[in-house]
């Protein structure tokens, strides 16, 4: 299930969601049903998807709250063994819904501050939480290096030690309960270019245990209202590969999808232009 229909702020789900569906369907491993919420401000009382029958819910959503019963059913679906993928600003969603914060591990914006919990990083060979002043931010979109931190995790197995991701927002300073999270890959906002950066290893890809459920959290994939194809953040072969492998892992616990030959190197991003 690709669950979408609202994106607050700068994002455009009508552009991003078909791209995500295409990546998943082109892999041959998924059949995708899009579930679209009512639009922002509309009556949400009848929004109650049937989660049963789905292995994984991919969320491209940052919008109005859902009814209590829908929230409870969703949390029960994931904790009962369902998969969830949180895509880019989905981690901004539902700042007051505690189970959702636990599912996504960390998030930003929508009023979040230090009371939401610690920050998350990779230090001395492991995932750790820490706290410093300041909250969520990101530099302007740019190419940046992503470093693999858990090479034996099914999502990461076979990926290079580092690779150049194309033209994206590097989410930094996210906060949350940050419990039961394994940081799979990180990136650093260059302190020489960003006054706000302390050079921390920011989590880019995460795996989260929520009850019996598996959550794959990618902070990558900014798609803005004025972006035109090829939208490099989501046409990056590094994004495409980790997104579909992460979705497969969330759905099944295993990964069979291969690393493609055009995967980016540490020096060179790699883009697939849908027009070519
Ligand atoms: Zn964004």
PDB file of C-alpha atoms in Angstrom, residues 7-275:
ATOM      1  CA  UNK A   7       2.096  16.883   2.065  1.00  0.00           C
ATOM      2  CA  UNK A   8       2.411  20.005   4.162  1.00  0.00           C
ATOM      3  CA  UNK A   9       4.995  22.620   3.310  1.00  0.00           C
ATOM      4  CA  UNK A  10       7.277  22.369   0.324  1.00  0.00           C
ATOM      5  CA  UNK A  11       6.562  18.833  -0.842  1.00  0.00           C
ATOM      6  CA  UNK A  12       4.450  17.514  -3.706  1.00  0.00           C
ATOM      7  CA  UNK A  13       2.991  14.037  -3.209  1.00  0.00           C
ATOM      8  CA  UNK A  14       1.359  14.155  -6.640  1.00  0.00           C
ATOM      9  CA  UNK A  15       4.857  14.183  -8.144  1.00  0.00           C
ATOM     10  CA  UNK A  16       6.640  11.917  -5.693  1.00  0.00           C
ATOM     11  CA  UNK A  17       4.064   9.154  -5.270  1.00  0.00           C
ATOM     12  CA  UNK A  18       3.933   8.011  -8.920  1.00  0.00           C
ATOM     13  CA  UNK A  19       7.734   7.911  -8.924  1.00  0.00           C
ATOM     14  CA  UNK A  20       7.763   5.722  -5.804  1.00  0.00           C
ATOM     15  CA  UNK A  21       5.086   3.427  -7.246  1.00  0.00           C
ATOM     16  CA  UNK A  22       7.069   3.134 -10.475  1.00  0.00           C
ATOM     17  CA  UNK A  23      10.281   2.201  -8.652  1.00  0.00           C
ATOM     18  CA  UNK A  24       8.496  -0.540  -6.717  1.00  0.00           C
ATOM     19  CA  UNK A  25       6.548  -1.944  -9.660  1.00  0.00           C
ATOM     20  CA  UNK A  26       9.545  -1.870 -12.015  1.00  0.00           C
ATOM     21  CA  UNK A  27      11.402  -4.090  -9.546  1.00  0.00           C
ATOM     22  CA  UNK A  28       8.958  -6.914 -10.215  1.00  0.00           C
ATOM     23  CA  UNK A  29       8.691  -7.650  -6.486  1.00  0.00           C
ATOM     24  CA  UNK A  30       5.647  -5.542  -5.588  1.00  0.00           C
ATOM     25  CA  UNK A  31       2.070  -4.956  -6.577  1.00  0.00           C
ATOM     26  CA  UNK A  32       1.229  -1.402  -5.483  1.00  0.00           C
ATOM     27  CA  UNK A  33      -2.178  -0.082  -4.471  1.00  0.00           C
ATOM     28  CA  UNK A  34      -2.288   3.675  -3.921  1.00  0.00           C
ATOM     29  CA  UNK A  35      -4.512   4.768  -1.035  1.00  0.00           C
ATOM     30  CA  UNK A  36      -5.229   8.502  -1.140  1.00  0.00           C
ATOM     31  CA  UNK A  37      -6.437  10.324   1.966  1.00  0.00           C
ATOM     32  CA  UNK A  38      -9.010  13.118   1.776  1.00  0.00           C
ATOM     33  CA  UNK A  39      -7.368  16.475   0.962  1.00  0.00           C
ATOM     34  CA  UNK A  40      -6.103  18.845   3.641  1.00  0.00           C
ATOM     35  CA  UNK A  41      -8.899  20.296   5.739  1.00  0.00           C
ATOM     36  CA  UNK A  42     -11.534  17.849   4.461  1.00  0.00           C
ATOM     37  CA  UNK A  43     -13.550  15.465   6.598  1.00  0.00           C
ATOM     38  CA  UNK A  44     -11.192  12.639   7.655  1.00  0.00           C
ATOM     39  CA  UNK A  45     -13.751  10.762   9.778  1.00  0.00           C
ATOM     40  CA  UNK A  46     -14.342   8.080   7.138  1.00  0.00           C
ATOM     41  CA  UNK A  47     -10.661   7.423   6.441  1.00  0.00           C
ATOM     42  CA  UNK A  48     -10.131   3.824   7.543  1.00  0.00           C
ATOM     43  CA  UNK A  49      -8.018   1.742   5.129  1.00  0.00           C
ATOM     44  CA  UNK A  50      -8.092  -2.028   5.417  1.00  0.00           C
ATOM     45  CA  UNK A  51      -4.486  -2.801   6.279  1.00  0.00           C
ATOM     46  CA  UNK A  52      -5.025  -6.564   6.225  1.00  0.00           C
ATOM     47  CA  UNK A  53      -3.761  -8.163   3.074  1.00  0.00           C
ATOM     48  CA  UNK A  54      -0.754  -5.833   2.773  1.00  0.00           C
ATOM     49  CA  UNK A  55       2.800  -6.787   3.604  1.00  0.00           C
ATOM     50  CA  UNK A  56       4.016  -3.208   3.808  1.00  0.00           C
ATOM     51  CA  UNK A  57       2.680   0.346   3.877  1.00  0.00           C
ATOM     52  CA  UNK A  58       4.873   2.947   2.150  1.00  0.00           C
ATOM     53  CA  UNK A  59       3.944   6.358   3.524  1.00  0.00           C
ATOM     54  CA  UNK A  60       4.417   9.548   1.517  1.00  0.00           C
ATOM     55  CA  UNK A  61       2.245  11.603   3.864  1.00  0.00           C
ATOM     56  CA  UNK A  62       2.596  14.641   6.086  1.00  0.00           C
ATOM     57  CA  UNK A  63      -0.864  15.995   6.685  1.00  0.00           C
ATOM     58  CA  UNK A  64      -4.018  16.064   8.763  1.00  0.00           C
ATOM     59  CA  UNK A  65      -4.487  13.737  11.709  1.00  0.00           C
ATOM     60  CA  UNK A  66      -6.385  10.501  11.266  1.00  0.00           C
ATOM     61  CA  UNK A  67      -9.321   9.334  13.391  1.00  0.00           C
ATOM     62  CA  UNK A  68      -8.330   7.616  16.638  1.00  0.00           C
ATOM     63  CA  UNK A  69      -9.646   4.235  15.494  1.00  0.00           C
ATOM     64  CA  UNK A  70      -7.600   4.454  12.280  1.00  0.00           C
ATOM     65  CA  UNK A  71      -4.463   5.308  14.226  1.00  0.00           C
ATOM     66  CA  UNK A  72      -5.011   2.420  16.570  1.00  0.00           C
ATOM     67  CA  UNK A  73      -5.633  -0.004  13.727  1.00  0.00           C
ATOM     68  CA  UNK A  74      -2.486   1.167  11.955  1.00  0.00           C
ATOM     69  CA  UNK A  75      -0.309   0.825  15.059  1.00  0.00           C
ATOM     70  CA  UNK A  76      -1.753  -2.647  15.603  1.00  0.00           C
ATOM     71  CA  UNK A  77      -0.985  -3.575  11.973  1.00  0.00           C
ATOM     72  CA  UNK A  78       2.673  -2.607  12.336  1.00  0.00           C
ATOM     73  CA  UNK A  79       3.207  -3.948  15.855  1.00  0.00           C
ATOM     74  CA  UNK A  80       1.542  -7.187  14.775  1.00  0.00           C
ATOM     75  CA  UNK A  81       4.208  -7.789  12.146  1.00  0.00           C
ATOM     76  CA  UNK A  82       3.356  -5.417   9.301  1.00  0.00           C
ATOM     77  CA  UNK A  83       5.975  -3.414   7.433  1.00  0.00           C
ATOM     78  CA  UNK A  84       6.216   0.354   7.215  1.00  0.00           C
ATOM     79  CA  UNK A  85       8.396   2.587   5.054  1.00  0.00           C
ATOM     80  CA  UNK A  86       8.714   6.240   6.063  1.00  0.00           C
ATOM     81  CA  UNK A  87       9.716   8.352   3.051  1.00  0.00           C
ATOM     82  CA  UNK A  88      11.453  11.743   3.481  1.00  0.00           C
ATOM     83  CA  UNK A  89       9.043  14.223   5.165  1.00  0.00           C
ATOM     84  CA  UNK A  90       6.741  11.481   6.392  1.00  0.00           C
ATOM     85  CA  UNK A  91       8.934  11.723   9.503  1.00  0.00           C
ATOM     86  CA  UNK A  92       7.548  15.253   9.945  1.00  0.00           C
ATOM     87  CA  UNK A  93       4.011  13.886  10.276  1.00  0.00           C
ATOM     88  CA  UNK A  94       1.854  13.344  13.357  1.00  0.00           C
ATOM     89  CA  UNK A  95       4.030  15.127  15.949  1.00  0.00           C
ATOM     90  CA  UNK A  96       1.540  14.339  18.746  1.00  0.00           C
ATOM     91  CA  UNK A  97       0.942  10.659  17.928  1.00  0.00           C
ATOM     92  CA  UNK A  98       3.290   8.772  20.251  1.00  0.00           C
ATOM     93  CA  UNK A  99       3.134   5.331  18.582  1.00  0.00           C
ATOM     94  CA  UNK A 100       3.931   6.949  15.221  1.00  0.00           C
ATOM     95  CA  UNK A 101       6.940   8.697  16.758  1.00  0.00           C
ATOM     96  CA  UNK A 102       8.070   5.312  18.064  1.00  0.00           C
ATOM     97  CA  UNK A 103       7.586   3.720  14.649  1.00  0.00           C
ATOM     98  CA  UNK A 104       9.615   6.343  12.818  1.00  0.00           C
ATOM     99  CA  UNK A 105      12.257   6.749  15.532  1.00  0.00           C
ATOM    100  CA  UNK A 106      13.137  10.384  14.850  1.00  0.00           C
ATOM    101  CA  UNK A 107      11.484  13.272  13.038  1.00  0.00           C
ATOM    102  CA  UNK A 108      11.487  17.008  12.590  1.00  0.00           C
ATOM    103  CA  UNK A 109       9.446  20.170  12.157  1.00  0.00           C
ATOM    104  CA  UNK A 110       5.740  20.620  13.081  1.00  0.00           C
ATOM    105  CA  UNK A 111       6.665  22.175  16.425  1.00  0.00           C
ATOM    106  CA  UNK A 112       9.099  19.534  17.554  1.00  0.00           C
ATOM    107  CA  UNK A 113      11.712  20.626  20.110  1.00  0.00           C
ATOM    108  CA  UNK A 114      14.025  19.020  22.666  1.00  0.00           C
ATOM    109  CA  UNK A 115      11.052  17.628  24.602  1.00  0.00           C
ATOM    110  CA  UNK A 116      10.452  15.150  21.731  1.00  0.00           C
ATOM    111  CA  UNK A 117      13.604  13.254  22.686  1.00  0.00           C
ATOM    112  CA  UNK A 118      17.277  12.929  21.821  1.00  0.00           C
ATOM    113  CA  UNK A 119      19.059  13.097  18.500  1.00  0.00           C
ATOM    114  CA  UNK A 120      20.514  10.043  16.842  1.00  0.00           C
ATOM    115  CA  UNK A 121      23.954   9.438  15.382  1.00  0.00           C
ATOM    116  CA  UNK A 122      26.641   6.881  14.624  1.00  0.00           C
ATOM    117  CA  UNK A 123      29.672   7.075  16.847  1.00  0.00           C
ATOM    118  CA  UNK A 124      32.461   4.664  17.845  1.00  0.00           C
ATOM    119  CA  UNK A 125      31.052   1.933  15.646  1.00  0.00           C
ATOM    120  CA  UNK A 126      27.449   1.970  16.802  1.00  0.00           C
ATOM    121  CA  UNK A 127      24.093   3.759  16.885  1.00  0.00           C
ATOM    122  CA  UNK A 128      23.892   6.187  19.814  1.00  0.00           C
ATOM    123  CA  UNK A 129      21.588   8.948  21.042  1.00  0.00           C
ATOM    124  CA  UNK A 130      22.871  12.311  22.232  1.00  0.00           C
ATOM    125  CA  UNK A 131      21.618  15.785  22.936  1.00  0.00           C
ATOM    126  CA  UNK A 132      22.894  19.208  21.929  1.00  0.00           C
ATOM    127  CA  UNK A 133      21.074  22.532  21.530  1.00  0.00           C
ATOM    128  CA  UNK A 134      19.080  22.992  18.338  1.00  0.00           C
ATOM    129  CA  UNK A 135      16.571  21.006  16.347  1.00  0.00           C
ATOM    130  CA  UNK A 136      15.759  19.869  12.796  1.00  0.00           C
ATOM    131  CA  UNK A 137      17.298  21.677   9.845  1.00  0.00           C
ATOM    132  CA  UNK A 138      18.777  20.943   6.458  1.00  0.00           C
ATOM    133  CA  UNK A 139      21.245  22.609   4.124  1.00  0.00           C
ATOM    134  CA  UNK A 140      20.201  23.645   0.632  1.00  0.00           C
ATOM    135  CA  UNK A 141      19.917  20.714  -1.741  1.00  0.00           C
ATOM    136  CA  UNK A 142      23.275  19.385  -2.863  1.00  0.00           C
ATOM    137  CA  UNK A 143      25.102  16.163  -3.697  1.00  0.00           C
ATOM    138  CA  UNK A 144      26.448  14.507  -0.559  1.00  0.00           C
ATOM    139  CA  UNK A 145      28.303  11.377   0.487  1.00  0.00           C
ATOM    140  CA  UNK A 146      26.360   8.614   2.248  1.00  0.00           C
ATOM    141  CA  UNK A 147      28.337   6.150   4.381  1.00  0.00           C
ATOM    142  CA  UNK A 148      27.185   2.576   4.995  1.00  0.00           C
ATOM    143  CA  UNK A 149      27.179   1.803   8.752  1.00  0.00           C
ATOM    144  CA  UNK A 150      25.646  -1.669   8.961  1.00  0.00           C
ATOM    145  CA  UNK A 151      27.092  -3.571   5.994  1.00  0.00           C
ATOM    146  CA  UNK A 152      25.632  -6.881   7.189  1.00  0.00           C
ATOM    147  CA  UNK A 153      22.057  -5.630   7.464  1.00  0.00           C
ATOM    148  CA  UNK A 154      19.948  -7.173   4.667  1.00  0.00           C
ATOM    149  CA  UNK A 155      19.162  -3.744   3.163  1.00  0.00           C
ATOM    150  CA  UNK A 156      22.833  -2.768   3.028  1.00  0.00           C
ATOM    151  CA  UNK A 157      24.569  -6.037   2.150  1.00  0.00           C
ATOM    152  CA  UNK A 158      26.695  -5.577  -0.965  1.00  0.00           C
ATOM    153  CA  UNK A 159      26.467  -1.787  -1.073  1.00  0.00           C
ATOM    154  CA  UNK A 160      29.724   0.164  -1.278  1.00  0.00           C
ATOM    155  CA  UNK A 161      31.208   1.676   1.882  1.00  0.00           C
ATOM    156  CA  UNK A 162      30.155   5.102   0.661  1.00  0.00           C
ATOM    157  CA  UNK A 163      28.341   6.583  -2.318  1.00  0.00           C
ATOM    158  CA  UNK A 164      27.440   9.992  -3.682  1.00  0.00           C
ATOM    159  CA  UNK A 165      23.737  10.792  -3.357  1.00  0.00           C
ATOM    160  CA  UNK A 166      22.333  13.316  -5.816  1.00  0.00           C
ATOM    161  CA  UNK A 167      20.920  16.745  -5.049  1.00  0.00           C
ATOM    162  CA  UNK A 168      18.815  16.284  -1.927  1.00  0.00           C
ATOM    163  CA  UNK A 169      17.975  17.787   1.433  1.00  0.00           C
ATOM    164  CA  UNK A 170      20.276  16.371   4.111  1.00  0.00           C
ATOM    165  CA  UNK A 171      17.953  16.117   7.122  1.00  0.00           C
ATOM    166  CA  UNK A 172      19.827  17.001  10.310  1.00  0.00           C
ATOM    167  CA  UNK A 173      19.083  17.338  14.011  1.00  0.00           C
ATOM    168  CA  UNK A 174      16.005  15.111  13.951  1.00  0.00           C
ATOM    169  CA  UNK A 175      14.642  14.188  17.367  1.00  0.00           C
ATOM    170  CA  UNK A 176      12.380  11.566  18.772  1.00  0.00           C
ATOM    171  CA  UNK A 177      12.127   8.731  21.146  1.00  0.00           C
ATOM    172  CA  UNK A 178      14.908   7.152  19.028  1.00  0.00           C
ATOM    173  CA  UNK A 179      14.248   3.738  20.555  1.00  0.00           C
ATOM    174  CA  UNK A 180      14.905   0.377  18.879  1.00  0.00           C
ATOM    175  CA  UNK A 181      16.593   2.112  15.936  1.00  0.00           C
ATOM    176  CA  UNK A 182      19.531   0.772  13.954  1.00  0.00           C
ATOM    177  CA  UNK A 183      21.242   3.455  11.888  1.00  0.00           C
ATOM    178  CA  UNK A 184      22.073   1.881   8.529  1.00  0.00           C
ATOM    179  CA  UNK A 185      23.699   4.848   6.771  1.00  0.00           C
ATOM    180  CA  UNK A 186      24.745   8.397   7.629  1.00  0.00           C
ATOM    181  CA  UNK A 187      25.832  11.677   6.052  1.00  0.00           C
ATOM    182  CA  UNK A 188      27.525  14.823   7.369  1.00  0.00           C
ATOM    183  CA  UNK A 189      26.444  18.384   6.621  1.00  0.00           C
ATOM    184  CA  UNK A 190      29.757  20.080   5.868  1.00  0.00           C
ATOM    185  CA  UNK A 191      30.538  22.440   8.789  1.00  0.00           C
ATOM    186  CA  UNK A 192      32.592  24.619   6.433  1.00  0.00           C
ATOM    187  CA  UNK A 193      29.430  25.299   4.418  1.00  0.00           C
ATOM    188  CA  UNK A 194      26.880  25.326   7.250  1.00  0.00           C
ATOM    189  CA  UNK A 195      27.160  27.343  10.460  1.00  0.00           C
ATOM    190  CA  UNK A 196      24.619  25.050  12.122  1.00  0.00           C
ATOM    191  CA  UNK A 197      26.572  21.862  11.515  1.00  0.00           C
ATOM    192  CA  UNK A 198      28.780  20.341  14.199  1.00  0.00           C
ATOM    193  CA  UNK A 199      29.867  17.618  11.797  1.00  0.00           C
ATOM    194  CA  UNK A 200      27.578  14.967  13.243  1.00  0.00           C
ATOM    195  CA  UNK A 201      26.852  11.747  11.395  1.00  0.00           C
ATOM    196  CA  UNK A 202      23.185  12.316  10.595  1.00  0.00           C
ATOM    197  CA  UNK A 203      21.027   9.209  10.105  1.00  0.00           C
ATOM    198  CA  UNK A 204      19.903   8.872   6.492  1.00  0.00           C
ATOM    199  CA  UNK A 205      18.642   5.275   6.476  1.00  0.00           C
ATOM    200  CA  UNK A 206      17.304   3.510   9.563  1.00  0.00           C
ATOM    201  CA  UNK A 207      15.747   0.203  10.562  1.00  0.00           C
ATOM    202  CA  UNK A 208      13.338   0.270  13.489  1.00  0.00           C
ATOM    203  CA  UNK A 209      11.720  -2.549  15.440  1.00  0.00           C
ATOM    204  CA  UNK A 210       8.158  -1.785  16.442  1.00  0.00           C
ATOM    205  CA  UNK A 211       6.684  -4.798  18.195  1.00  0.00           C
ATOM    206  CA  UNK A 212       6.842  -7.593  15.637  1.00  0.00           C
ATOM    207  CA  UNK A 213       6.897  -5.058  12.797  1.00  0.00           C
ATOM    208  CA  UNK A 214       9.781  -3.778  10.713  1.00  0.00           C
ATOM    209  CA  UNK A 215      10.129  -0.116   9.767  1.00  0.00           C
ATOM    210  CA  UNK A 216      12.482   1.185   7.088  1.00  0.00           C
ATOM    211  CA  UNK A 217      13.012   4.933   7.427  1.00  0.00           C
ATOM    212  CA  UNK A 218      14.653   6.874   4.598  1.00  0.00           C
ATOM    213  CA  UNK A 219      15.094  10.602   5.086  1.00  0.00           C
ATOM    214  CA  UNK A 220      16.064  10.879   1.417  1.00  0.00           C
ATOM    215  CA  UNK A 221      13.862  11.971  -1.469  1.00  0.00           C
ATOM    216  CA  UNK A 222      12.884  15.651  -1.414  1.00  0.00           C
ATOM    217  CA  UNK A 223      10.372  16.358  -4.203  1.00  0.00           C
ATOM    218  CA  UNK A 224       9.244  19.985  -4.296  1.00  0.00           C
ATOM    219  CA  UNK A 225       6.370  21.652  -6.085  1.00  0.00           C
ATOM    220  CA  UNK A 226       8.593  23.325  -8.681  1.00  0.00           C
ATOM    221  CA  UNK A 227      10.872  20.336  -9.315  1.00  0.00           C
ATOM    222  CA  UNK A 228      11.053  19.101 -12.905  1.00  0.00           C
ATOM    223  CA  UNK A 229      12.150  15.709 -14.189  1.00  0.00           C
ATOM    224  CA  UNK A 230      14.618  14.275 -13.871  1.00  0.00           C
ATOM    225  CA  UNK A 231      14.157  14.936 -10.138  1.00  0.00           C
ATOM    226  CA  UNK A 232      17.646  13.950  -9.079  1.00  0.00           C
ATOM    227  CA  UNK A 233      16.917  13.082  -5.419  1.00  0.00           C
ATOM    228  CA  UNK A 234      14.534  10.265  -6.382  1.00  0.00           C
ATOM    229  CA  UNK A 235      16.117   9.372  -9.735  1.00  0.00           C
ATOM    230  CA  UNK A 236      19.414   8.730  -7.929  1.00  0.00           C
ATOM    231  CA  UNK A 237      20.252   5.053  -8.293  1.00  0.00           C
ATOM    232  CA  UNK A 238      21.361   5.051  -4.639  1.00  0.00           C
ATOM    233  CA  UNK A 239      17.912   6.237  -3.577  1.00  0.00           C
ATOM    234  CA  UNK A 240      16.115   3.850  -5.932  1.00  0.00           C
ATOM    235  CA  UNK A 241      18.136   0.847  -4.761  1.00  0.00           C
ATOM    236  CA  UNK A 242      17.916   1.502  -1.018  1.00  0.00           C
ATOM    237  CA  UNK A 243      14.220   2.436  -1.229  1.00  0.00           C
ATOM    238  CA  UNK A 244      13.143  -0.754  -2.947  1.00  0.00           C
ATOM    239  CA  UNK A 245      15.464  -2.965  -0.889  1.00  0.00           C
ATOM    240  CA  UNK A 246      14.251  -1.279   2.290  1.00  0.00           C
ATOM    241  CA  UNK A 247      10.652  -1.810   1.242  1.00  0.00           C
ATOM    242  CA  UNK A 248      11.343  -5.470   0.509  1.00  0.00           C
ATOM    243  CA  UNK A 249      12.967  -5.899   3.915  1.00  0.00           C
ATOM    244  CA  UNK A 250      10.086  -4.164   5.711  1.00  0.00           C
ATOM    245  CA  UNK A 251       7.638  -6.406   3.879  1.00  0.00           C
ATOM    246  CA  UNK A 252       9.412  -9.726   4.282  1.00  0.00           C
ATOM    247  CA  UNK A 253      12.485  -9.478   6.508  1.00  0.00           C
ATOM    248  CA  UNK A 254      14.644 -10.485   3.560  1.00  0.00           C
ATOM    249  CA  UNK A 255      16.189  -8.763   0.558  1.00  0.00           C
ATOM    250  CA  UNK A 256      16.555 -10.381  -2.846  1.00  0.00           C
ATOM    251  CA  UNK A 257      16.750  -7.276  -5.070  1.00  0.00           C
ATOM    252  CA  UNK A 258      20.290  -6.862  -6.431  1.00  0.00           C
ATOM    253  CA  UNK A 259      22.667  -3.907  -6.430  1.00  0.00           C
ATOM    254  CA  UNK A 260      22.613  -2.558  -9.998  1.00  0.00           C
ATOM    255  CA  UNK A 261      25.726  -1.950 -12.086  1.00  0.00           C
ATOM    256  CA  UNK A 262      24.993   1.773 -12.316  1.00  0.00           C
ATOM    257  CA  UNK A 263      25.045   2.267  -8.531  1.00  0.00           C
ATOM    258  CA  UNK A 264      26.838   5.537  -7.658  1.00  0.00           C
ATOM    259  CA  UNK A 265      30.459   5.586  -6.556  1.00  0.00           C
ATOM    260  CA  UNK A 266      31.998   7.704  -3.819  1.00  0.00           C
ATOM    261  CA  UNK A 267      32.939  10.287  -6.436  1.00  0.00           C
ATOM    262  CA  UNK A 268      30.070  10.195  -8.903  1.00  0.00           C
ATOM    263  CA  UNK A 269      26.299  10.347  -8.437  1.00  0.00           C
ATOM    264  CA  UNK A 270      24.276   8.193 -10.831  1.00  0.00           C
ATOM    265  CA  UNK A 271      20.906   9.293 -12.206  1.00  0.00           C
ATOM    266  CA  UNK A 272      18.275   7.496 -14.257  1.00  0.00           C
ATOM    267  CA  UNK A 273      16.416   9.988 -16.426  1.00  0.00           C
ATOM    268  CA  UNK A 274      12.904   8.624 -17.115  1.00  0.00           C
ATOM    269  CA  UNK A 275      12.930  10.389 -20.499  1.00  0.00           C
TER     270      UNK A 275
END
